[in-house]
Coordinates of C-alpha atoms and ligand atoms in Angstrom, one line a residue:
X1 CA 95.6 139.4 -39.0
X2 CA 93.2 142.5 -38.8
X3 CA 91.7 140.9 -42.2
X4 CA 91.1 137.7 -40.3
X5 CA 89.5 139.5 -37.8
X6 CA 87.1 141.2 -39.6
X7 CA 86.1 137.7 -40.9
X8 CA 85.8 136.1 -38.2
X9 CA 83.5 139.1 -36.9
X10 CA 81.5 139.3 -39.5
X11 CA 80.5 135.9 -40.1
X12 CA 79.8 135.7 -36.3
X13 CA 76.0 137.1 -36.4
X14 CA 75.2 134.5 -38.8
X15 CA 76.3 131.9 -36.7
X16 CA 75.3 133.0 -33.5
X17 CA 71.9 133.0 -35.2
X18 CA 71.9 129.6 -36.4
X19 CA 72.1 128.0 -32.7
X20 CA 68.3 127.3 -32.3
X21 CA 68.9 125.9 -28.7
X22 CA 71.0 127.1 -25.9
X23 CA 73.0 124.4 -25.9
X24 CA 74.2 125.0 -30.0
X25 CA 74.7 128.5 -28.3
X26 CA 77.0 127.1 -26.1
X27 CA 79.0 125.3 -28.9
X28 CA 79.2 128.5 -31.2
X29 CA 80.2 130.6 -28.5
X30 CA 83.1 128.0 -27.5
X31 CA 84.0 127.8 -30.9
X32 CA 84.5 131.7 -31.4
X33 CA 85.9 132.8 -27.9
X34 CA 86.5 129.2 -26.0
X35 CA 90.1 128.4 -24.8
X36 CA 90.8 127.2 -28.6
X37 CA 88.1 129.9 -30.5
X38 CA 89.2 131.3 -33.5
X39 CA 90.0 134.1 -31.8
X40 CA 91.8 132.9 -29.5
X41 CA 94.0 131.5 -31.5
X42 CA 94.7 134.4 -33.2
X43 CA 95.7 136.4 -30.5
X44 CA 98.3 134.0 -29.6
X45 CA 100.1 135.0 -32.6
X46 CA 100.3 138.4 -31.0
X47 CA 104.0 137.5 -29.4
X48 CA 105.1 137.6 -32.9
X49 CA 104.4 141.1 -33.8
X50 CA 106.1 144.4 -33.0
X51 CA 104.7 146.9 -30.2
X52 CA 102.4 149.1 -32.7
X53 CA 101.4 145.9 -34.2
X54 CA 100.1 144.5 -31.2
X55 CA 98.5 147.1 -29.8
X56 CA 96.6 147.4 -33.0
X57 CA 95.8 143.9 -33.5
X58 CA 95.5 143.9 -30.0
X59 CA 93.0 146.7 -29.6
X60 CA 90.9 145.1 -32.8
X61 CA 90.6 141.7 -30.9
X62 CA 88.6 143.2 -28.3
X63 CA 86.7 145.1 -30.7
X64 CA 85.6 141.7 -32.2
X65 CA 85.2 139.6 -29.0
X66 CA 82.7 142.6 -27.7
X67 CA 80.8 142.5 -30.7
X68 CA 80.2 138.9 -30.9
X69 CA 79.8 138.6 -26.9
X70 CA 77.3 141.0 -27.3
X71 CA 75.4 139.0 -30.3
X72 CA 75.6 136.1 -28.3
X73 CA 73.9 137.6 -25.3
X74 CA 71.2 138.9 -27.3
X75 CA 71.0 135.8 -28.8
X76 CA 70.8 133.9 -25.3
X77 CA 68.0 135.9 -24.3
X78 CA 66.0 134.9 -26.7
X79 CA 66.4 131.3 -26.5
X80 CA 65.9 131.2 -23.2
X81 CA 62.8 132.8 -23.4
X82 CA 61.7 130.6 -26.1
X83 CA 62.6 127.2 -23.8
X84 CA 60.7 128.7 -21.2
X85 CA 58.2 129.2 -23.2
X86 CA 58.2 125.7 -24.6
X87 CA 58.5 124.0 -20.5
X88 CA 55.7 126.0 -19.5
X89 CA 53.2 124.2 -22.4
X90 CA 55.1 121.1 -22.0
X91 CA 53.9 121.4 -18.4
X92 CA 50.7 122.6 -18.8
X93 CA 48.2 121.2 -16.7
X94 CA 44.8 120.3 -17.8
X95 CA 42.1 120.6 -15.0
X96 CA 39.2 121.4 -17.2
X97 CA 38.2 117.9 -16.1
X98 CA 37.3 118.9 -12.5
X99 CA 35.2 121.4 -12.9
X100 CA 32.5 118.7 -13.8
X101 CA 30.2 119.4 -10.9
X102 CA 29.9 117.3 -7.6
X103 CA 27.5 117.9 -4.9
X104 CA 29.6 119.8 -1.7
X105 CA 29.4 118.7 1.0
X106 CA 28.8 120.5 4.4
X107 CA 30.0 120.4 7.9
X108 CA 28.0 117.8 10.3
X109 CA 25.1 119.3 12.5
X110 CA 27.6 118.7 15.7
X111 CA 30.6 120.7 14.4
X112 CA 28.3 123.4 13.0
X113 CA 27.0 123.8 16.5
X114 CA 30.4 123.5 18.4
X115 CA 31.3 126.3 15.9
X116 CA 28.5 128.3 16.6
X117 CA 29.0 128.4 20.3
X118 CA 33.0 128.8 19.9
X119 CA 31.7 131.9 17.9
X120 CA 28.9 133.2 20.6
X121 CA 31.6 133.0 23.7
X122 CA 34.4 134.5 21.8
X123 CA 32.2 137.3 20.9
X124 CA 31.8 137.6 24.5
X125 CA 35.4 137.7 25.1
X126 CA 36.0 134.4 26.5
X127 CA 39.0 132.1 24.9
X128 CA 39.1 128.1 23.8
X129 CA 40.9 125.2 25.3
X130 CA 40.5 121.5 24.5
X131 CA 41.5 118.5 27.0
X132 CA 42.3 115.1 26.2
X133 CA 39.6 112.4 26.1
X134 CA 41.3 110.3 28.3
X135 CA 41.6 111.0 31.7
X136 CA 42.9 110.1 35.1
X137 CA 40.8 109.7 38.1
X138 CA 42.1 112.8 39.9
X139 CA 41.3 115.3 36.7
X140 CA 37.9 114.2 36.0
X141 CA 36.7 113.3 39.9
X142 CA 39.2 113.8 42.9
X143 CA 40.3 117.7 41.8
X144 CA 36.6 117.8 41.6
X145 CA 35.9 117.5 44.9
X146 CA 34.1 114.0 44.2
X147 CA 36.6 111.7 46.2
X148 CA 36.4 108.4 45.8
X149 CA 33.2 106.3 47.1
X150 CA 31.5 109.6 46.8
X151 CA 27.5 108.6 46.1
X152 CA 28.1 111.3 43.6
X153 CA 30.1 109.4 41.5
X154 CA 26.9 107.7 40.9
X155 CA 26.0 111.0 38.9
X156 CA 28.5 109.5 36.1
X157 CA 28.4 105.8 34.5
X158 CA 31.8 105.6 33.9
X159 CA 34.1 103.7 31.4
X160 CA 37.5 103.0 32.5
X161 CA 40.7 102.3 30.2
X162 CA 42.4 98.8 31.1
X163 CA 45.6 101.2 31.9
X164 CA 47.8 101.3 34.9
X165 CA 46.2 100.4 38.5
X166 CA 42.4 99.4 38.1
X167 CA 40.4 102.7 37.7
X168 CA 42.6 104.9 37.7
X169 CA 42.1 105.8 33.7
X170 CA 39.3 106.7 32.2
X171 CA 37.1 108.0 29.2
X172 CA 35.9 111.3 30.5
X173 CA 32.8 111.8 31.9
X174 CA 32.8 115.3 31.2
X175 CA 34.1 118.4 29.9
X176 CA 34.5 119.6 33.4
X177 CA 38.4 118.2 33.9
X178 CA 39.3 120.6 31.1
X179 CA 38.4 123.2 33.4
X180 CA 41.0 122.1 36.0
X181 CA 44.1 121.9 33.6
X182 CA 43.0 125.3 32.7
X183 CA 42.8 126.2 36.1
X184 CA 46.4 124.7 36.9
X185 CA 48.0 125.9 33.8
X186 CA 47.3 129.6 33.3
X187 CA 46.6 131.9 36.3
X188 CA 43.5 134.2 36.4
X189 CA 41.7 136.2 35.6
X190 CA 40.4 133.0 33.1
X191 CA 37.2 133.2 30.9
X192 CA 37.1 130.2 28.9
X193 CA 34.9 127.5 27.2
X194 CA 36.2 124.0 26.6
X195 CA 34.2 122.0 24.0
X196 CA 34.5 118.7 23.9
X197 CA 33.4 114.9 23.3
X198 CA 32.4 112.8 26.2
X199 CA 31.7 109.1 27.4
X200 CA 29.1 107.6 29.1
X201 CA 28.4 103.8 29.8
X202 CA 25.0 104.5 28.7
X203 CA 22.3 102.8 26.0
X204 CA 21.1 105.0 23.4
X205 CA 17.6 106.5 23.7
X206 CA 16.2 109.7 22.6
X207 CA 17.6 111.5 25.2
X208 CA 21.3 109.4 26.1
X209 CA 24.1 108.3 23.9
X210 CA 27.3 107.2 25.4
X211 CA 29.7 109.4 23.2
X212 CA 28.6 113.4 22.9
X213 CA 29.2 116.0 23.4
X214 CA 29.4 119.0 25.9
X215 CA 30.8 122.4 26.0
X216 CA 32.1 124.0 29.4
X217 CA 32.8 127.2 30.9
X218 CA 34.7 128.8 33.5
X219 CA 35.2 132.1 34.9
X220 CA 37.5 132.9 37.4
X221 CA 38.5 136.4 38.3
X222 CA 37.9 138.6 41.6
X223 CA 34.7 139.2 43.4
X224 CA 33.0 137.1 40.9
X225 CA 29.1 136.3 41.6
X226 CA 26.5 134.6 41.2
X227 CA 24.7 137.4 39.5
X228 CA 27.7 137.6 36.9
X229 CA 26.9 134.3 35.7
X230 CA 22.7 134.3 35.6
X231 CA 24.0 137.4 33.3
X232 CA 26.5 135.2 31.4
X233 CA 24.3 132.4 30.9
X234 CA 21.4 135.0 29.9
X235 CA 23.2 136.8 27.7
X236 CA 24.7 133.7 26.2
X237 CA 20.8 132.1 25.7
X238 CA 19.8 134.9 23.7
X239 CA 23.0 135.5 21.6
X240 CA 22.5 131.7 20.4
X241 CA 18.6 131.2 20.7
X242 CA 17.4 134.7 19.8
X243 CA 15.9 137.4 22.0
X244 CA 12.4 135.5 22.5
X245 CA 14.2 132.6 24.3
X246 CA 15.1 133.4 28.2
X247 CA 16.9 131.6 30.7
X248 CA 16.3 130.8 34.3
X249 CA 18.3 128.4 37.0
X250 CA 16.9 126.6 39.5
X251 CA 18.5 125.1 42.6
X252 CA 20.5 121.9 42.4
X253 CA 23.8 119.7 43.2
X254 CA 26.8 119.2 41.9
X255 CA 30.1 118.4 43.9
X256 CA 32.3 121.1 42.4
X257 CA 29.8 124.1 42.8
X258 CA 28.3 125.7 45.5
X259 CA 25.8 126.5 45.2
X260 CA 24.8 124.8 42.5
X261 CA 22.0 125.2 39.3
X262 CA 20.3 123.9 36.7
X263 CA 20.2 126.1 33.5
X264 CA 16.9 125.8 31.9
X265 CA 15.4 127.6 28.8
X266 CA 11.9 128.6 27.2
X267 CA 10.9 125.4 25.7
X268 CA 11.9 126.3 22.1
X269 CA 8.6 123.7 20.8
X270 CA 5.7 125.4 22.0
X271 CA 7.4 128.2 23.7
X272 CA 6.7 128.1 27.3
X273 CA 3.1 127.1 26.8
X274 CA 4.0 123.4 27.6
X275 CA 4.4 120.6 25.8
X276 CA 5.3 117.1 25.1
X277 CA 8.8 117.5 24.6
X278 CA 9.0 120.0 27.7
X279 CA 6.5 117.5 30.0
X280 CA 4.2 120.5 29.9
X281 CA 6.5 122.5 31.9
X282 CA 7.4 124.8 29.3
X283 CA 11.0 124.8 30.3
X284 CA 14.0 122.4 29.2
X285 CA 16.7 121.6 30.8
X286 CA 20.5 122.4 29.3
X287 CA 22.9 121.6 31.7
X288 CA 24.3 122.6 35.1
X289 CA 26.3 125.5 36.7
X290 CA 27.4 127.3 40.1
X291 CA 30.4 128.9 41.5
X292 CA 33.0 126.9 41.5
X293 CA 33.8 125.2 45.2
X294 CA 36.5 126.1 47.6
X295 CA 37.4 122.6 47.4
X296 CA 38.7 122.8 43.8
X297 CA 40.0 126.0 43.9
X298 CA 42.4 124.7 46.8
X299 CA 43.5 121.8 44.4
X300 CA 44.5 123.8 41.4
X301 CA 46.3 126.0 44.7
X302 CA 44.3 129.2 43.6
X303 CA 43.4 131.2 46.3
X304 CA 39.5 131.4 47.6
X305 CA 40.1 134.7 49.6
X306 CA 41.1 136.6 46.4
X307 CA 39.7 134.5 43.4
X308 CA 36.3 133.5 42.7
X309 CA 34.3 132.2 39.7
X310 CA 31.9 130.4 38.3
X311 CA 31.6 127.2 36.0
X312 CA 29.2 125.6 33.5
X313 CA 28.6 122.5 31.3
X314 CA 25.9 122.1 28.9
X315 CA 24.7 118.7 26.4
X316 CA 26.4 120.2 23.2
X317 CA 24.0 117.3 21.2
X318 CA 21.5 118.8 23.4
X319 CA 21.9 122.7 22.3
X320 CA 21.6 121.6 18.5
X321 CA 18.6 119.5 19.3
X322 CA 16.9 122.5 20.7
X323 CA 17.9 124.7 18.3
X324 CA 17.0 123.2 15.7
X325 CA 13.6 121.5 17.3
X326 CA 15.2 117.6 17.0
X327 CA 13.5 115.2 19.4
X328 CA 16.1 112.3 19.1
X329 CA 19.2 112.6 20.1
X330 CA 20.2 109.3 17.8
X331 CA 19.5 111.1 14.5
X332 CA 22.6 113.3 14.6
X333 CA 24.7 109.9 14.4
X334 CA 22.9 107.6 11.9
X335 CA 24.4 109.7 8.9
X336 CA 21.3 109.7 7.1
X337 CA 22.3 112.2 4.3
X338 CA 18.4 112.8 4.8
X339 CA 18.4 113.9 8.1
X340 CA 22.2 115.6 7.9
X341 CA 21.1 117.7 4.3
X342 CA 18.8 119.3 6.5
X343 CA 21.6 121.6 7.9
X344 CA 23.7 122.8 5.2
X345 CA 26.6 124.8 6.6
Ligands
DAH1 N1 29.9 118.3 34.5 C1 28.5 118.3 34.7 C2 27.9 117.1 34.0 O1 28.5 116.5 33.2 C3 27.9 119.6 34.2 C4 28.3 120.7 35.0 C5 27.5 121.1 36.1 C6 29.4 121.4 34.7 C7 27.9 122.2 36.8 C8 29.8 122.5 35.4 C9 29.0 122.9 36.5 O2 30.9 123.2 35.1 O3 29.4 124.0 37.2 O4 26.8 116.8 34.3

């Protein structure tokens, strides 16, 4: 038995070594050490022998099995190196294709500039929020303080969604609703700007088209004034304009401030020596601000004793027009590759 042992173990490397795939690895090792391997079946003549016999033959059988187990793991190994190495170019990718060279394209003029401003604000430590696009009457007017039938309504041409009781849903008018879900959904002290696309039922002209785009702001915190936000507004004008362009507000109306303003910059044309663009007056107008009214403060159930604040909303369209000395508003939504290559991001 020893003698068929030492056969059987020493023909083992060769065969081990002439499975080329796991699988013939499989079928050698089953064939040596398997339920009916050769050596298995010689150790079941072990019942046969005497003690010392067994324990020899016995002690001889392990020998073998832990040589050949050992040749087959080393043999395993190294097939399943070479199978991975045979999958891996099998599923080799070729991409060389794509590196064939298409023009990139950049972000449009209107996201580069809601961007920009996202980036000026949060440099000045205020936070984003976004609203939806449709609202209800009490978000974009009542909570507002502009109640229905109020001539200021006039200030906004409207478009209503054919949704629930007759004008009660709309396409907002404004960014200045946002301000109120803030308001109602997170308790001061709040610094936030809320960009945003808006609707008006207007024609397009130079100066009007009835979907843009404006960007809000709102501060509430205590003993907030009006001199806080002249700074805000000034500081913001020469972070995104640069240091030669100034701000300056001048008295005006809106139903959720009071008092109220018109921002107004340098004209960025002719720079304050008056122009076309700027009617001569060598200002342009950006949008409109104040502290916010006691009226809406009381509807988002804030209290006016402790908290106060301010708001503002400016033409987003408007900004990059200026910025980038545009004098139609209609240009930034033609997608003339013409006009939009002008601005690469
Ligand atoms: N919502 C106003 C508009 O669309 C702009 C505005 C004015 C926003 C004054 C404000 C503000 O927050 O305080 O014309």
């Amino acid at each position: 038995m020893i003698d068929d042992i030492t056969r059987i173990s020493d023909a083992a490397p060769a065969l081990v070594l002439a499975a080329t795939t796991i699988d013939q690895l499989r079928g050698v090792e089953s064939d040596l050490l398997g339920k009916r391997g050769s050596l298995t079946e010689l150790k079941k003549g072990l019942g046969a022998l005497d003690a010392d016999g067994r324990r020899e033959v016995g002690a001889a059988l392990n020998v073998a099995r832990a040589s050949i187990e050992q040749v087959i793991e080393t043999r395993r190994l190294e097939l399943e190196s070479v199978e991975r190495a045979a999958t891996i170019a099998a599923e080799r990718l070729d991409l060389t294709e794509i590196t064939t060279s298409r023009p990139r394209g950049t972000t449009h003029l209107v996201t580069q500039t809601w961007d920009r401003l996202v980036d000026v604000f949060v440099g000045m430590g205020f936070t984003v929020a976004e609203g939806p696009e449709v609202e209800t009457d009490w978000y974009n007017f009542e909570a507002l303080n502009i109640p229905a039938a109020h001539p200021a309504r006039g200030m906004w041409d409207t478009l209503y969604v054919d949704l629930g009781d007759p004008e009660t849903v709309l396409l907002r008018t404004h960014t200045s609703p946002v301000q109120i879900r803030v308001m109602t959904e997170t308790p001061p002290p709040i610094y936030a700007v809320m960009p945003g696309r808006v609707y008006r039922r207007d024609t397009a002209d130079a100066t009007h088209m009835p979907v843009f785009h404006q960007i809000e702001g709102l501060v509430i915190d205590r003993a907030i004034s009006f001199a806080d936000m002249a700074g805000t507004l000034e500081s913001f004008t020469s972070a995104y304009f640069g240091g030669s362009i100034h701000s300056r507000l001048r008295p005006s109306y809106f139903p959720f401030t009071e008092p109220s303003a018109e921002y107004d910059i340098n004209c960025v044309f002719c720079e304050g020596k008056g122009c076309r663009t700027c009617s001569q007056t060598g200002w342009l107008e950006l949008g409109g601000c104040g502290m916010v009214h006691p009226n809406v403060l009381r509807n988002v159930g804030l209290d006016g004793e402790e908290w106060t604040g301010f708001a503002f909303g400016f033409g987003l369209d408007r900004l990059a027009l200026m910025r980038h000395g545009v004098d139609d508003i209609r240009e930034m939504y033609t997608g003339d590759l013409r006009f939009l290559e002008q601005f690469p991001s």
